[in-house]
């Protein structure tokens, strides 16, 4: 993606998102939100707090907001929208798992449904080289969504 932007004469824009703050290359901190051109690469930093603990927080919030003696239905779209708002992350295309154990229960399954997972051991010498390797591997993947 960044190569296409470079080939067209544009400077590739990279956005880094930790769920509370967005930083973009070549601009100010809020440049990603109001920009006419989407970033060429959007990087989100997740932790184990974005998985099961997020579900627990959501359940507590929904229970606290429900009026007494009311049985307002809770459906999948409303919960999914609430989870997206609470985490602040987009659905990833690529997940770089920086851990020795390939264990995903701590990550939000509702956002990993179509993600390619690339594991980087915590003993990796260079995180930058490992990320470039993962991006090169991902660039070769052909995704078929079916009908």
PDB file of C-alpha atoms in Angstrom, residues 60-131:
ATOM      1  CA  UNK A  60     -21.758  -3.933  33.238  1.00  0.00           C
ATOM      2  CA  UNK A  61     -22.519  -0.770  31.255  1.00  0.00           C
ATOM      3  CA  UNK A  62     -25.572  -2.320  29.577  1.00  0.00           C
ATOM      4  CA  UNK A  63     -26.887  -3.565  32.935  1.00  0.00           C
ATOM      5  CA  UNK A  64     -26.344  -0.157  34.559  1.00  0.00           C
ATOM      6  CA  UNK A  65     -28.127   1.690  31.733  1.00  0.00           C
ATOM      7  CA  UNK A  66     -31.188  -0.584  31.688  1.00  0.00           C
ATOM      8  CA  UNK A  67     -34.118   1.032  33.464  1.00  0.00           C
ATOM      9  CA  UNK A  68     -35.614  -1.021  36.309  1.00  0.00           C
ATOM     10  CA  UNK A  69     -38.360  -3.493  35.279  1.00  0.00           C
ATOM     11  CA  UNK A  70     -37.496  -3.003  31.607  1.00  0.00           C
ATOM     12  CA  UNK A  71     -36.634  -5.790  29.223  1.00  0.00           C
ATOM     13  CA  UNK A  72     -35.218  -3.819  26.339  1.00  0.00           C
ATOM     14  CA  UNK A  73     -33.917  -6.304  23.739  1.00  0.00           C
ATOM     15  CA  UNK A  74     -30.185  -6.472  23.172  1.00  0.00           C
ATOM     16  CA  UNK A  75     -29.286  -7.503  19.634  1.00  0.00           C
ATOM     17  CA  UNK A  76     -26.024  -8.262  17.882  1.00  0.00           C
ATOM     18  CA  UNK A  77     -25.725  -5.004  15.874  1.00  0.00           C
ATOM     19  CA  UNK A  78     -26.165  -2.835  18.970  1.00  0.00           C
ATOM     20  CA  UNK A  79     -23.580  -4.826  20.935  1.00  0.00           C
ATOM     21  CA  UNK A  80     -21.149  -4.801  17.981  1.00  0.00           C
ATOM     22  CA  UNK A  81     -21.509  -1.029  17.615  1.00  0.00           C
ATOM     23  CA  UNK A  82     -20.950  -0.564  21.339  1.00  0.00           C
ATOM     24  CA  UNK A  83     -17.832  -2.768  21.263  1.00  0.00           C
ATOM     25  CA  UNK A  84     -16.426  -0.844  18.314  1.00  0.00           C
ATOM     26  CA  UNK A  85     -16.986   2.436  20.138  1.00  0.00           C
ATOM     27  CA  UNK A  86     -15.475   1.192  23.395  1.00  0.00           C
ATOM     28  CA  UNK A  87     -12.321  -0.249  21.855  1.00  0.00           C
ATOM     29  CA  UNK A  88     -11.834   2.452  19.237  1.00  0.00           C
ATOM     30  CA  UNK A  89     -10.156   0.030  16.843  1.00  0.00           C
ATOM     31  CA  UNK A  90     -10.948  -0.951  13.294  1.00  0.00           C
ATOM     32  CA  UNK A  91     -11.198  -4.558  12.134  1.00  0.00           C
ATOM     33  CA  UNK A  92      -7.620  -5.548  11.287  1.00  0.00           C
ATOM     34  CA  UNK A  93      -6.508  -7.250   8.103  1.00  0.00           C
ATOM     35  CA  UNK A  94      -3.246  -8.354   9.705  1.00  0.00           C
ATOM     36  CA  UNK A  95      -2.541  -9.227  13.339  1.00  0.00           C
ATOM     37  CA  UNK A  96       1.079  -9.263  14.476  1.00  0.00           C
ATOM     38  CA  UNK A  97       1.170 -11.434  17.579  1.00  0.00           C
ATOM     39  CA  UNK A  98       4.253 -10.459  19.571  1.00  0.00           C
ATOM     40  CA  UNK A  99       4.333 -13.425  21.942  1.00  0.00           C
ATOM     41  CA  UNK A 100       5.949 -16.842  22.201  1.00  0.00           C
ATOM     42  CA  UNK A 101       2.600 -18.603  22.633  1.00  0.00           C
ATOM     43  CA  UNK A 102       0.102 -18.393  19.804  1.00  0.00           C
ATOM     44  CA  UNK A 103      -2.849 -17.740  22.102  1.00  0.00           C
ATOM     45  CA  UNK A 104      -5.760 -15.549  21.017  1.00  0.00           C
ATOM     46  CA  UNK A 105      -8.339 -15.806  23.838  1.00  0.00           C
ATOM     47  CA  UNK A 106      -7.296 -12.429  25.230  1.00  0.00           C
ATOM     48  CA  UNK A 107      -7.984 -10.627  21.948  1.00  0.00           C
ATOM     49  CA  UNK A 108     -11.417  -9.451  20.780  1.00  0.00           C
ATOM     50  CA  UNK A 109     -12.833 -12.213  18.529  1.00  0.00           C
ATOM     51  CA  UNK A 110     -15.466  -9.891  17.029  1.00  0.00           C
ATOM     52  CA  UNK A 111     -12.669  -7.887  15.429  1.00  0.00           C
ATOM     53  CA  UNK A 112     -10.362 -10.743  14.415  1.00  0.00           C
ATOM     54  CA  UNK A 113     -12.862 -12.621  12.278  1.00  0.00           C
ATOM     55  CA  UNK A 114     -11.056 -11.935   8.974  1.00  0.00           C
ATOM     56  CA  UNK A 115      -7.544 -11.144  10.212  1.00  0.00           C
ATOM     57  CA  UNK A 116      -4.420 -12.897   9.000  1.00  0.00           C
ATOM     58  CA  UNK A 117      -2.294 -13.806  12.039  1.00  0.00           C
ATOM     59  CA  UNK A 118       1.495 -13.536  11.870  1.00  0.00           C
ATOM     60  CA  UNK A 119       3.390 -14.553  14.993  1.00  0.00           C
ATOM     61  CA  UNK A 120       6.562 -12.769  16.051  1.00  0.00           C
ATOM     62  CA  UNK A 121       8.371 -14.358  18.974  1.00  0.00           C
ATOM     63  CA  UNK A 122       9.218 -12.076  21.870  1.00  0.00           C
ATOM     64  CA  UNK A 123      12.875 -13.032  21.398  1.00  0.00           C
ATOM     65  CA  UNK A 124      12.946 -11.522  17.890  1.00  0.00           C
ATOM     66  CA  UNK A 125      16.119  -9.521  17.407  1.00  0.00           C
ATOM     67  CA  UNK A 126      14.560  -6.709  15.456  1.00  0.00           C
ATOM     68  CA  UNK A 127      10.876  -5.911  15.702  1.00  0.00           C
ATOM     69  CA  UNK A 128      11.168  -3.674  12.649  1.00  0.00           C
ATOM     70  CA  UNK A 129      12.583  -6.491  10.496  1.00  0.00           C
ATOM     71  CA  UNK A 130       9.907  -8.872  11.763  1.00  0.00           C
ATOM     72  CA  UNK A 131       7.195  -6.340  10.897  1.00  0.00           C
TER      73      UNK A 131
END
